[in-house]
Amino acid sequence: MSESAASAAAALLDRIQAPQGAGREIPDAATREVIGRAPVHSVAELDDAIARAKAAQPAWEALGHAKRIELLLAVADAIDANAEGLAYLLSREQGKPLNGPNARFELGACSAWLRTNAATVLESQVLVDDETLHAELVYKAAGVVGAIGPWNWPLMITIWQIGPSLRMGNTVVAKPSEYTPLSVLALLAVMNEHLPADVLIGISGDREVGARLAAHPDIDKIMFTGSTATGRRIVESSAGNLARLTLELGGNDAGIVLPGTDVAAIAQDLFWGAFINTGQTCAALKRLYVHDSVYDEVVDALAEIAASVPIGNGLDEDNVLGPLQNRAQFDIVSRLVDDAKSRGARIATGGEAAPELGELFYRPTIVADIENDAALVQEEQFGPALPVIRYSDVDEAFALANAVDVGLGASVWSSDPEAARDAASRMQSGTVWINSHGGLHPMVPFGGVKSSGYGLEFGVEGLKSVAVTQVISGPGRKA
C-alpha cells in the first residue's frame, strides 16, 4: 500500500472524526493501535438528523428518477476516485486485507452496486385495462429510511441499504456499527460531495441511538443487517411506528458434498465459500456435510489450503486473511473450537490462536470427525473455523442441514449438474448455490427465511422493498 493511500485515508479521517479528546477511540483490528476517534452522537442529535432528512425528502423525490440516477452515478465515480484511501481505512478498522476478496473488492462492489441501482428500472404495473376499468400499481418513495449496518462488510452493506433507498427518492439516516464507524462515515462524506444537503446523514452512536432510530415515529423504513437477536429487538422497537422492515439476520449456512464429486475441482471454491473475510460473513459456509466416499479427500484438501493461505496484517499486500475484528468474536471462535476438541473432534489444521501475528488472529481451522450436535456445528461461529461432518445417507444429510432455525444461504456440491439442481430444491434457505457458496449479484434478489430475517435486497425486488405501492384506478377504455 502506497504512502499516498495512507495520506488519503488520513485526509478522510480528518473530515469525519471527533476532535482531540472527544469521541470514542477506534483501534486497528490487527495491531490494536488507535486509528482515530469516532463521534458519539446523542439521541437528541439523532432526532435532529431525522427531522432534517424528513424535511429534505420531498424535494429529493421531486427531482425525479433521471436526476437521481445522474447523481448516483457521480457518487459511484467519487467512490472509485477515493477507493484506495477508503480501502486503507477499511483494512485497518475492520481487519480485512487489501487484496483477495477483501477491502479493494469491497470498494469495487460499492460502486458496482450503485451503478446497478442507477440502471435498474422499476416500471409501474397495469393490473386491469379494459372497457370498464384501468388500474395501475405504482411505486413511490417510502419516506425516511433508517439504515443500520454491520461491522463485517461495513461499506458494501451500507451501499446495499442506501443505494436503492436513494434511487427511489427516500432520504437516509445511516448508523454504522460501533466497531467500524470511521470507514462508513468516510464513505458517506465522499458520497455527500455530490448529494443535496440532508439527503444522506450519518449518525455514529451507541445502542441507545440504534434503538431510537428503529422506534422513531418519523422513520418509515428500517434496513438492518446483523444478528438475529438484534433483529428481534428491532422488530419490537418498530411496533410503535409500524416502520417497514428489511432484515438480513444471522445464518449458519450448510453445504452438502454429494457422492462421487470431483474434490480437486471444488476445493478452492469450498475453502473460500467458508473463509471469505476470515469467515466473518453472514452467508459464508459454516457447516459442511461430506459423503463417506469423498470425506477424507475433502478434509485433506481443505486442510492443505488452510495451512498455506497467507494470513497477517491486512496492509501487507501478500496477505488474504486477517484477524477477527473484535475480542468478542475472537472469544466465540476460541470457545467453539475448544469445545469441539473436548468432544474428541480432530483438528486437521489450525485450532489455535496466532499470537505472533497479533492479539485477535486465529489460525484457519478445519475440524474433522465432529458430531452434528457439537456447538461448533449448531452455533454460528462467524470466524475462520469450519466443521466438516461425515454422512453416509443423503437423506440424513439434508435433514441435518435443514434442522437449524436459520436459513440464509446453502450450497450443494456435485459433478452431476442435474443431481445438484435436484438437491438444491431440498435446502431450506433463501439462496442455494451450486458448486460455489456466497456469491452475490446486484440483480439477483437476496434474503433469508426462518430466523435469518425477511425482505429481499438487490435488483428490481430491492427497489420495491424501499418503496410503497399506490393503486391508481379510473375509467377504462371506451368501447
Short mmCIF file of C-alpha atoms in Angstrom, two decimals:
data_model
loop_
_atom_site.label_atom_id
_atom_site.label_comp_id
_atom_site.label_asym_id
_atom_site.label_seq_id
_atom_site.Cartn_x
_atom_site.Cartn_y
_atom_site.Cartn_z
CA MET A 1 0.00 0.00 0.00
CA SER A 2 1.42 3.32 -1.07
CA GLU A 3 2.06 6.35 1.13
CA SER A 4 -0.44 8.25 -0.98
CA ALA A 5 -3.21 5.85 0.09
CA ALA A 6 -2.28 6.33 3.74
CA SER A 7 -2.32 10.10 3.23
CA ALA A 8 -5.70 9.89 1.52
CA ALA A 9 -7.07 7.85 4.42
CA ALA A 10 -5.71 10.40 6.90
CA ALA A 11 -7.40 13.21 4.98
CA LEU A 12 -10.70 11.32 5.05
CA LEU A 13 -10.31 10.77 8.79
CA ASP A 14 -9.73 14.47 9.37
CA ARG A 15 -13.08 15.20 7.76
CA ILE A 16 -15.18 12.93 9.93
CA GLN A 17 -13.53 12.06 13.23
CA ALA A 18 -14.26 13.70 16.58
CA PRO A 19 -11.92 16.43 17.86
CA GLN A 20 -8.94 15.54 20.03
CA GLY A 21 -10.13 14.44 23.46
CA ALA A 22 -13.68 13.78 22.28
CA GLY A 23 -15.48 10.80 20.82
CA ARG A 24 -14.53 7.14 21.13
CA GLU A 25 -11.16 5.66 20.20
CA ILE A 26 -11.27 3.06 17.41
CA PRO A 27 -8.43 0.52 17.26
CA ASP A 28 -6.67 -1.03 14.30
CA ALA A 29 -8.04 -4.58 14.18
CA ALA A 30 -4.59 -6.08 13.52
CA THR A 31 -2.28 -4.00 15.71
CA ARG A 32 -4.78 -2.59 18.27
CA GLU A 33 -3.23 0.86 17.82
CA VAL A 34 -5.71 3.73 17.85
CA ILE A 35 -6.73 4.77 14.33
CA GLY A 36 -8.93 7.72 15.22
CA ARG A 37 -11.87 8.90 17.28
CA ALA A 38 -15.44 8.21 16.20
CA PRO A 39 -18.09 10.79 17.01
CA VAL A 40 -20.58 9.61 19.61
CA HIS A 41 -23.85 11.25 18.67
CA SER A 42 -26.67 11.58 21.16
CA VAL A 43 -30.33 10.71 20.84
CA ALA A 44 -31.05 14.42 20.51
CA GLU A 45 -28.64 14.64 17.58
CA LEU A 46 -30.33 11.64 16.01
CA ASP A 47 -33.73 13.30 16.38
CA ASP A 48 -32.36 16.40 14.67
CA ALA A 49 -30.90 14.31 11.84
CA ILE A 50 -34.22 12.56 11.24
CA ALA A 51 -36.05 15.90 11.22
CA ARG A 52 -33.62 17.25 8.63
CA ALA A 53 -33.92 14.10 6.50
CA LYS A 54 -37.70 14.29 6.64
CA ALA A 55 -37.65 17.94 5.56
CA ALA A 56 -35.30 17.16 2.65
CA GLN A 57 -37.19 14.12 1.36
CA PRO A 58 -39.99 15.73 -0.71
CA ALA A 59 -37.56 17.80 -2.78
CA TRP A 60 -35.27 14.80 -3.28
CA GLU A 61 -38.17 12.67 -4.54
CA ALA A 62 -39.39 15.54 -6.72
CA LEU A 63 -36.06 15.60 -8.58
CA GLY A 64 -37.28 12.52 -10.43
CA HIS A 65 -35.55 9.30 -11.36
CA ALA A 66 -33.38 10.74 -14.12
CA LYS A 67 -31.72 13.34 -11.91
CA ARG A 68 -31.26 10.92 -9.03
CA ILE A 69 -29.66 8.42 -11.40
CA GLU A 70 -27.26 11.11 -12.60
CA LEU A 71 -26.25 11.93 -9.03
CA LEU A 72 -25.83 8.27 -8.04
CA LEU A 73 -23.51 7.72 -10.99
CA ALA A 74 -21.47 10.74 -9.89
CA VAL A 75 -21.30 9.25 -6.39
CA ALA A 76 -20.08 5.93 -7.82
CA ASP A 77 -17.32 7.77 -9.68
CA ALA A 78 -16.35 9.56 -6.47
CA ILE A 79 -16.10 6.27 -4.59
CA ASP A 80 -13.81 4.90 -7.29
CA ALA A 81 -11.66 8.04 -7.11
CA ASN A 82 -11.31 7.62 -3.34
CA ALA A 83 -11.11 3.82 -3.33
CA GLU A 84 -7.50 3.45 -2.19
CA GLY A 85 -7.89 5.77 0.79
CA LEU A 86 -11.16 4.13 1.79
CA ALA A 87 -9.68 0.64 1.38
CA TYR A 88 -6.71 1.58 3.57
CA LEU A 89 -9.03 2.86 6.32
CA LEU A 90 -11.33 -0.15 5.97
CA SER A 91 -8.44 -2.60 6.19
CA ARG A 92 -7.17 -1.04 9.41
CA GLU A 93 -10.56 -0.66 11.08
CA GLN A 94 -12.18 -3.94 10.03
CA GLY A 95 -9.04 -6.05 9.66
CA LYS A 96 -9.63 -7.45 6.18
CA PRO A 97 -6.62 -7.45 3.88
CA LEU A 98 -6.40 -5.14 0.92
CA ASN A 99 -6.19 -7.98 -1.59
CA GLY A 100 -8.19 -11.11 -2.27
CA PRO A 101 -11.96 -10.90 -1.77
CA ASN A 102 -11.45 -8.19 0.82
CA ALA A 103 -11.04 -4.40 1.11
CA ARG A 104 -10.41 -3.42 -2.51
CA PHE A 105 -13.01 -5.95 -3.57
CA GLU A 106 -15.48 -4.32 -1.16
CA LEU A 107 -14.88 -0.84 -2.58
CA GLY A 108 -15.37 -2.17 -6.09
CA ALA A 109 -18.65 -3.71 -5.00
CA CYS A 110 -19.80 -0.37 -3.59
CA SER A 111 -19.54 1.46 -6.89
CA ALA A 112 -20.80 -1.54 -8.89
CA TRP A 113 -23.94 -1.83 -6.78
CA LEU A 114 -24.60 1.90 -7.04
CA ARG A 115 -24.32 1.78 -10.81
CA THR A 116 -26.70 -1.16 -10.91
CA ASN A 117 -29.16 0.69 -8.64
CA ALA A 118 -28.99 3.59 -11.06
CA ALA A 119 -29.54 1.40 -14.11
CA THR A 120 -32.36 -0.76 -12.74
CA VAL A 121 -35.83 0.16 -13.97
CA LEU A 122 -38.90 -0.36 -11.81
CA GLU A 123 -41.96 0.03 -14.04
CA SER A 124 -45.50 0.60 -12.87
CA GLN A 125 -47.79 -2.37 -13.44
CA VAL A 126 -51.04 -2.21 -15.36
CA LEU A 127 -53.40 -4.51 -13.46
CA VAL A 128 -56.61 -4.12 -15.45
CA ASP A 129 -57.11 -2.32 -18.74
CA ASP A 130 -60.46 -2.92 -20.37
CA GLU A 131 -63.63 -1.11 -21.30
CA THR A 132 -64.70 -0.65 -17.69
CA LEU A 133 -61.51 -0.10 -15.69
CA HIS A 134 -57.88 0.99 -15.92
CA ALA A 135 -55.98 0.11 -12.73
CA GLU A 136 -52.26 0.65 -12.31
CA LEU A 137 -49.85 -0.17 -9.48
CA VAL A 138 -47.15 2.47 -8.99
CA TYR A 139 -44.14 2.64 -6.69
CA LYS A 140 -43.31 5.74 -4.63
CA ALA A 141 -40.67 6.59 -2.05
CA ALA A 142 -41.31 5.23 1.45
CA GLY A 143 -40.01 8.42 3.08
CA VAL A 144 -37.11 8.38 5.55
CA VAL A 145 -35.07 5.17 5.72
CA GLY A 146 -33.09 4.17 8.80
CA ALA A 147 -30.09 2.10 7.70
CA ILE A 148 -28.34 0.12 10.45
CA GLY A 149 -25.18 -1.62 9.27
CA PRO A 150 -22.83 -4.37 10.50
CA TRP A 151 -19.08 -4.47 11.10
CA ASN A 152 -18.10 -7.32 8.79
CA TRP A 153 -18.73 -5.71 5.38
CA PRO A 154 -19.45 -2.18 6.62
CA LEU A 155 -19.11 -0.25 3.36
CA MET A 156 -20.63 -2.73 0.94
CA ILE A 157 -23.67 -3.48 3.08
CA THR A 158 -24.19 0.23 3.76
CA ILE A 159 -24.38 0.74 0.00
CA TRP A 160 -26.81 -2.18 -0.28
CA GLN A 161 -29.06 -0.29 2.12
CA ILE A 162 -28.73 3.30 0.99
CA GLY A 163 -28.21 2.86 -2.75
CA PRO A 164 -31.72 1.60 -3.59
CA SER A 165 -33.22 3.88 -0.95
CA LEU A 166 -31.77 6.99 -2.57
CA ARG A 167 -32.61 5.72 -6.05
CA MET A 168 -36.30 5.52 -5.13
CA GLY A 169 -36.43 9.03 -3.66
CA ASN A 170 -36.01 8.28 0.02
CA THR A 171 -33.69 10.15 2.32
CA VAL A 172 -31.49 8.08 4.63
CA VAL A 173 -30.16 8.25 8.16
CA ALA A 174 -27.37 5.68 8.38
CA LYS A 175 -25.95 4.28 11.62
CA PRO A 176 -22.76 2.23 11.29
CA SER A 177 -21.66 -0.45 13.72
CA GLU A 178 -19.88 0.82 16.82
CA TYR A 179 -16.93 -1.35 15.76
CA THR A 180 -16.45 0.15 12.28
CA PRO A 181 -17.83 3.71 12.24
CA LEU A 182 -14.86 5.54 10.73
CA SER A 183 -14.78 3.88 7.32
CA VAL A 184 -18.55 4.22 6.92
CA LEU A 185 -18.58 7.89 7.91
CA ALA A 186 -15.72 8.48 5.47
CA LEU A 187 -17.70 6.77 2.71
CA LEU A 188 -20.73 8.94 3.47
CA ALA A 189 -18.56 12.06 3.37
CA VAL A 190 -17.38 11.13 -0.13
CA MET A 191 -20.97 10.47 -1.23
CA ASN A 192 -22.24 13.74 0.19
CA GLU A 193 -19.93 15.72 -2.06
CA HIS A 194 -22.48 15.01 -4.81
CA LEU A 195 -25.80 14.83 -2.94
CA PRO A 196 -28.10 17.63 -1.77
CA ALA A 197 -27.92 18.59 1.89
CA ASP A 198 -29.57 16.22 4.39
CA VAL A 199 -30.44 13.55 1.83
CA LEU A 200 -27.89 11.22 3.46
CA ILE A 201 -26.89 11.68 7.10
CA GLY A 202 -24.54 9.52 9.15
CA ILE A 203 -25.10 9.07 12.87
CA SER A 204 -22.45 7.35 14.98
CA GLY A 205 -23.76 6.32 18.37
CA ASP A 206 -24.36 3.55 20.85
CA ARG A 207 -27.17 1.03 21.19
CA GLU A 208 -29.48 3.65 22.66
CA VAL A 209 -29.20 5.60 19.43
CA GLY A 210 -29.85 2.45 17.40
CA ALA A 211 -32.95 1.63 19.43
CA ARG A 212 -34.26 5.16 18.99
CA LEU A 213 -33.66 5.00 15.24
CA ALA A 214 -35.76 1.84 14.96
CA ALA A 215 -38.56 3.27 17.11
CA HIS A 216 -38.63 6.86 15.85
CA PRO A 217 -42.11 7.93 14.64
CA ASP A 218 -40.67 9.67 11.56
CA ILE A 219 -38.77 6.64 10.28
CA ASP A 220 -40.75 4.95 7.51
CA LYS A 221 -38.43 2.04 6.68
CA ILE A 222 -35.71 0.18 8.57
CA MET A 223 -32.97 -1.77 6.82
CA PHE A 224 -30.84 -3.84 9.17
CA THR A 225 -28.07 -6.38 8.71
CA GLY A 226 -26.79 -8.11 11.82
CA SER A 227 -27.55 -10.73 14.41
CA THR A 228 -30.91 -12.43 14.81
CA ALA A 229 -31.07 -11.32 18.44
CA THR A 230 -30.69 -7.65 17.49
CA GLY A 231 -33.14 -8.12 14.63
CA ARG A 232 -35.78 -9.32 17.07
CA ARG A 233 -35.25 -6.20 19.18
CA ILE A 234 -35.66 -4.02 16.09
CA VAL A 235 -38.97 -5.73 15.31
CA GLU A 236 -40.12 -4.95 18.84
CA SER A 237 -38.88 -1.34 18.68
CA SER A 238 -40.61 -0.73 15.35
CA ALA A 239 -44.02 -1.87 16.59
CA GLY A 240 -44.95 1.65 17.64
CA ASN A 241 -44.20 3.35 14.32
CA LEU A 242 -45.05 0.36 12.08
CA ALA A 243 -41.96 1.05 10.00
CA ARG A 244 -41.49 -1.36 7.12
CA LEU A 245 -38.58 -3.74 7.69
CA THR A 246 -35.91 -5.47 5.68
CA LEU A 247 -33.91 -7.74 7.99
CA GLU A 248 -30.85 -9.70 6.88
CA LEU A 249 -30.00 -11.64 10.02
CA GLY A 250 -27.72 -14.42 11.15
CA GLY A 251 -27.04 -17.56 9.20
CA ASN A 252 -25.48 -20.94 9.83
CA ASP A 253 -25.14 -21.91 6.19
CA ALA A 254 -24.81 -25.58 5.34
CA GLY A 255 -23.08 -27.14 2.36
CA ILE A 256 -23.53 -30.72 1.20
CA VAL A 257 -20.93 -32.51 -0.90
CA LEU A 258 -22.72 -35.29 -2.77
CA PRO A 259 -21.25 -38.75 -3.51
CA GLY A 260 -18.85 -39.01 -6.42
CA THR A 261 -17.91 -35.34 -6.51
CA ASP A 262 -14.56 -34.38 -8.04
CA VAL A 263 -12.88 -32.92 -4.96
CA ALA A 264 -9.96 -31.31 -6.80
CA ALA A 265 -12.43 -29.35 -8.93
CA ILE A 266 -14.25 -27.80 -5.94
CA ALA A 267 -11.63 -27.50 -3.18
CA GLN A 268 -10.67 -23.85 -3.72
CA ASP A 269 -14.29 -22.73 -4.03
CA LEU A 270 -15.21 -24.72 -0.92
CA PHE A 271 -12.45 -23.06 1.05
CA TRP A 272 -13.32 -19.51 0.01
CA GLY A 273 -17.03 -20.16 0.49
CA ALA A 274 -16.20 -20.68 4.16
CA PHE A 275 -13.21 -18.40 4.76
CA ILE A 276 -14.03 -15.24 2.79
CA ASN A 277 -13.41 -12.25 5.07
CA THR A 278 -11.78 -14.67 7.54
CA GLY A 279 -15.15 -16.39 7.93
CA GLN A 280 -16.86 -13.19 9.10
CA THR A 281 -19.67 -13.22 6.54
CA CYS A 282 -23.36 -13.86 7.20
CA ALA A 283 -23.74 -16.04 4.12
CA ALA A 284 -20.44 -17.89 4.43
CA LEU A 285 -20.32 -21.67 4.52
CA LYS A 286 -20.50 -22.55 8.24
CA ARG A 287 -21.19 -26.33 8.25
CA LEU A 288 -20.02 -28.80 5.62
CA TYR A 289 -21.60 -32.24 5.25
CA VAL A 290 -19.48 -34.62 3.18
CA HIS A 291 -20.29 -38.12 1.96
CA ASP A 292 -18.16 -41.03 3.18
CA SER A 293 -16.85 -41.70 -0.31
CA VAL A 294 -15.01 -38.37 -0.53
CA TYR A 295 -14.80 -37.31 3.13
CA ASP A 296 -11.09 -37.84 3.77
CA GLU A 297 -10.16 -36.29 0.44
CA VAL A 298 -12.22 -33.16 1.16
CA VAL A 299 -10.75 -32.76 4.66
CA ASP A 300 -7.21 -33.17 3.37
CA ALA A 301 -7.73 -30.72 0.51
CA LEU A 302 -9.24 -28.05 2.75
CA ALA A 303 -6.55 -28.51 5.39
CA GLU A 304 -3.83 -28.11 2.79
CA ILE A 305 -5.30 -24.84 1.53
CA ALA A 306 -5.93 -23.52 5.06
CA ALA A 307 -2.37 -24.26 6.15
CA SER A 308 -0.86 -22.42 3.19
CA VAL A 309 -3.06 -19.33 2.79
CA PRO A 310 -1.25 -16.08 3.73
CA ILE A 311 -2.57 -14.54 6.95
CA GLY A 312 -1.48 -11.37 8.73
CA ASN A 313 -1.81 -7.59 8.79
CA GLY A 314 -4.17 -6.51 6.04
CA LEU A 315 -1.89 -3.72 4.82
CA ASP A 316 0.63 -6.32 3.70
CA GLU A 317 -0.16 -6.82 0.02
CA ASP A 318 0.62 -10.55 0.26
CA ASN A 319 -1.98 -11.44 2.90
CA VAL A 320 -5.52 -12.56 2.10
CA LEU A 321 -6.77 -13.48 5.60
CA GLY A 322 -6.71 -11.12 8.57
CA PRO A 323 -7.65 -11.05 12.25
CA LEU A 324 -11.03 -11.37 13.88
CA GLN A 325 -12.44 -7.87 14.02
CA ASN A 326 -13.11 -7.70 17.75
CA ARG A 327 -12.39 -9.50 21.00
CA ALA A 328 -15.95 -10.73 21.47
CA GLN A 329 -15.87 -12.56 18.13
CA PHE A 330 -12.39 -13.95 18.77
CA ASP A 331 -13.65 -15.39 22.06
CA ILE A 332 -16.64 -17.04 20.36
CA VAL A 333 -14.43 -18.79 17.81
CA SER A 334 -11.98 -19.90 20.50
CA ARG A 335 -14.77 -21.26 22.69
CA LEU A 336 -16.41 -23.23 19.90
CA VAL A 337 -13.16 -24.80 18.67
CA ASP A 338 -12.08 -25.66 22.22
CA ASP A 339 -15.46 -27.30 22.81
CA ALA A 340 -15.01 -29.36 19.64
CA LYS A 341 -11.60 -30.51 20.85
CA SER A 342 -13.04 -31.51 24.21
CA ARG A 343 -15.61 -33.67 22.41
CA GLY A 344 -12.88 -35.58 20.60
CA ALA A 345 -13.08 -33.86 17.21
CA ARG A 346 -9.93 -33.93 15.09
CA ILE A 347 -8.18 -30.69 14.23
CA ALA A 348 -6.96 -31.24 10.67
CA THR A 349 -5.18 -27.88 10.74
CA GLY A 350 -5.21 -24.75 12.89
CA GLY A 351 -7.25 -24.94 16.05
CA GLU A 352 -5.44 -22.23 17.94
CA ALA A 353 -4.70 -18.54 18.14
CA ALA A 354 -1.74 -17.00 16.31
CA PRO A 355 -0.42 -14.52 18.91
CA GLU A 356 2.79 -13.92 16.98
CA LEU A 357 0.63 -12.16 14.36
CA GLY A 358 -1.40 -10.09 16.79
CA GLU A 359 -3.95 -10.18 19.58
CA LEU A 360 -7.00 -11.21 17.53
CA PHE A 361 -5.52 -13.58 14.95
CA TYR A 362 -6.77 -17.18 14.82
CA ARG A 363 -5.30 -19.79 12.51
CA PRO A 364 -7.55 -21.03 9.68
CA THR A 365 -9.06 -24.17 11.17
CA ILE A 366 -10.56 -27.33 9.68
CA VAL A 367 -12.33 -29.53 12.25
CA ALA A 368 -12.96 -33.14 11.18
CA ASP A 369 -14.67 -36.16 12.75
CA ILE A 370 -17.08 -33.90 14.60
CA GLU A 371 -20.59 -34.82 15.69
CA ASN A 372 -23.55 -32.85 14.39
CA ASP A 373 -24.67 -31.84 17.88
CA ALA A 374 -21.37 -30.07 18.67
CA ALA A 375 -21.67 -26.35 19.40
CA LEU A 376 -19.35 -25.53 16.50
CA VAL A 377 -21.92 -27.08 14.15
CA GLN A 378 -25.09 -25.82 15.80
CA GLU A 379 -23.97 -22.25 16.54
CA GLU A 380 -22.80 -19.66 14.04
CA GLN A 381 -19.04 -19.31 14.57
CA PHE A 382 -18.56 -16.26 12.29
CA GLY A 383 -14.85 -16.86 12.04
CA PRO A 384 -12.08 -18.97 10.48
CA ALA A 385 -13.15 -22.43 11.67
CA LEU A 386 -15.07 -24.91 9.52
CA PRO A 387 -16.58 -28.14 10.90
CA VAL A 388 -16.72 -30.99 8.36
CA ILE A 389 -19.38 -33.60 9.22
CA ARG A 390 -19.30 -37.09 7.73
CA TYR A 391 -22.52 -38.68 6.40
CA SER A 392 -23.41 -41.88 4.61
CA ASP A 393 -27.12 -41.37 3.86
CA VAL A 394 -28.01 -38.43 1.60
CA ASP A 395 -31.48 -38.03 3.08
CA GLU A 396 -29.97 -37.75 6.54
CA ALA A 397 -27.58 -35.06 5.33
CA PHE A 398 -30.44 -32.90 4.12
CA ALA A 399 -32.34 -33.46 7.35
CA LEU A 400 -29.33 -32.32 9.39
CA ALA A 401 -28.65 -29.35 7.12
CA ASN A 402 -32.25 -28.14 7.43
CA ALA A 403 -32.63 -28.79 11.16
CA VAL A 404 -31.41 -25.37 12.38
CA ASP A 405 -33.74 -22.38 12.82
CA VAL A 406 -31.92 -20.14 10.32
CA GLY A 407 -31.89 -20.22 6.54
CA LEU A 408 -29.85 -17.51 4.84
CA GLY A 409 -27.82 -19.47 2.30
CA ALA A 410 -26.84 -23.04 1.48
CA SER A 411 -24.92 -24.92 -1.17
CA VAL A 412 -24.73 -28.30 -2.85
CA TRP A 413 -21.59 -29.64 -4.48
CA SER A 414 -21.60 -32.27 -7.21
CA SER A 415 -20.03 -33.21 -10.52
CA ASP A 416 -23.54 -34.06 -11.78
CA PRO A 417 -25.41 -30.84 -12.68
CA GLU A 418 -28.84 -32.50 -12.73
CA ALA A 419 -28.31 -34.12 -9.33
CA ALA A 420 -27.10 -30.80 -7.94
CA ARG A 421 -30.22 -28.92 -9.09
CA ASP A 422 -32.49 -31.60 -7.67
CA ALA A 423 -30.59 -31.40 -4.40
CA ALA A 424 -30.73 -27.60 -4.28
CA SER A 425 -34.52 -27.63 -4.14
CA ARG A 426 -34.35 -29.64 -0.91
CA MET A 427 -32.43 -26.99 1.02
CA GLN A 428 -34.38 -24.65 3.32
CA SER A 429 -32.69 -21.32 2.70
CA GLY A 430 -33.24 -18.07 0.86
CA THR A 431 -30.45 -18.80 -1.61
CA VAL A 432 -28.90 -22.10 -2.71
CA TRP A 433 -25.64 -22.09 -4.65
CA ILE A 434 -24.38 -24.98 -6.78
CA ASN A 435 -20.63 -25.67 -6.65
CA SER A 436 -19.99 -22.31 -5.03
CA HIS A 437 -21.09 -20.52 -1.87
CA GLY A 438 -21.82 -16.89 -1.03
CA GLY A 439 -21.52 -15.25 -4.44
CA LEU A 440 -23.92 -12.33 -4.93
CA HIS A 441 -25.04 -10.37 -7.98
CA PRO A 442 -26.62 -6.89 -7.82
CA MET A 443 -29.55 -8.01 -9.99
CA VAL A 444 -30.27 -11.28 -8.16
CA PRO A 445 -32.54 -10.90 -5.10
CA PHE A 446 -31.08 -11.95 -1.76
CA GLY A 447 -32.80 -12.61 1.57
CA GLY A 448 -33.31 -15.23 4.23
CA VAL A 449 -36.02 -17.48 5.60
CA LYS A 450 -36.73 -18.76 9.11
CA SER A 451 -34.84 -16.69 11.71
CA SER A 452 -32.49 -15.29 9.07
CA GLY A 453 -34.92 -12.45 8.50
CA TYR A 454 -37.28 -11.32 5.77
CA GLY A 455 -37.45 -8.98 2.84
CA LEU A 456 -35.39 -9.01 -0.36
CA GLU A 457 -32.48 -6.86 -1.45
CA PHE A 458 -30.92 -6.26 -4.90
CA GLY A 459 -32.36 -5.77 -8.35
CA VAL A 460 -35.96 -4.85 -9.01
CA GLU A 461 -37.12 -6.55 -5.80
CA GLY A 462 -34.66 -4.44 -3.84
CA LEU A 463 -36.14 -1.23 -5.26
CA LYS A 464 -39.61 -2.45 -4.38
CA SER A 465 -38.51 -3.10 -0.81
CA VAL A 466 -37.76 0.60 -0.20
CA ALA A 467 -40.92 1.83 -1.88
CA VAL A 468 -44.60 1.99 -1.03
CA THR A 469 -47.25 0.99 -3.51
CA GLN A 470 -50.19 3.01 -4.71
CA VAL A 471 -53.04 1.80 -6.91
CA ILE A 472 -54.49 4.37 -9.29
CA SER A 473 -57.85 3.24 -10.55
CA GLY A 474 -60.05 5.02 -13.10
CA PRO A 475 -62.32 4.69 -16.09
CA GLY A 476 -61.43 2.15 -18.72
CA ARG A 477 -61.24 2.40 -22.46
CA LYS A 478 -64.38 3.40 -24.24
CA ALA A 479 -65.96 0.64 -26.27
#
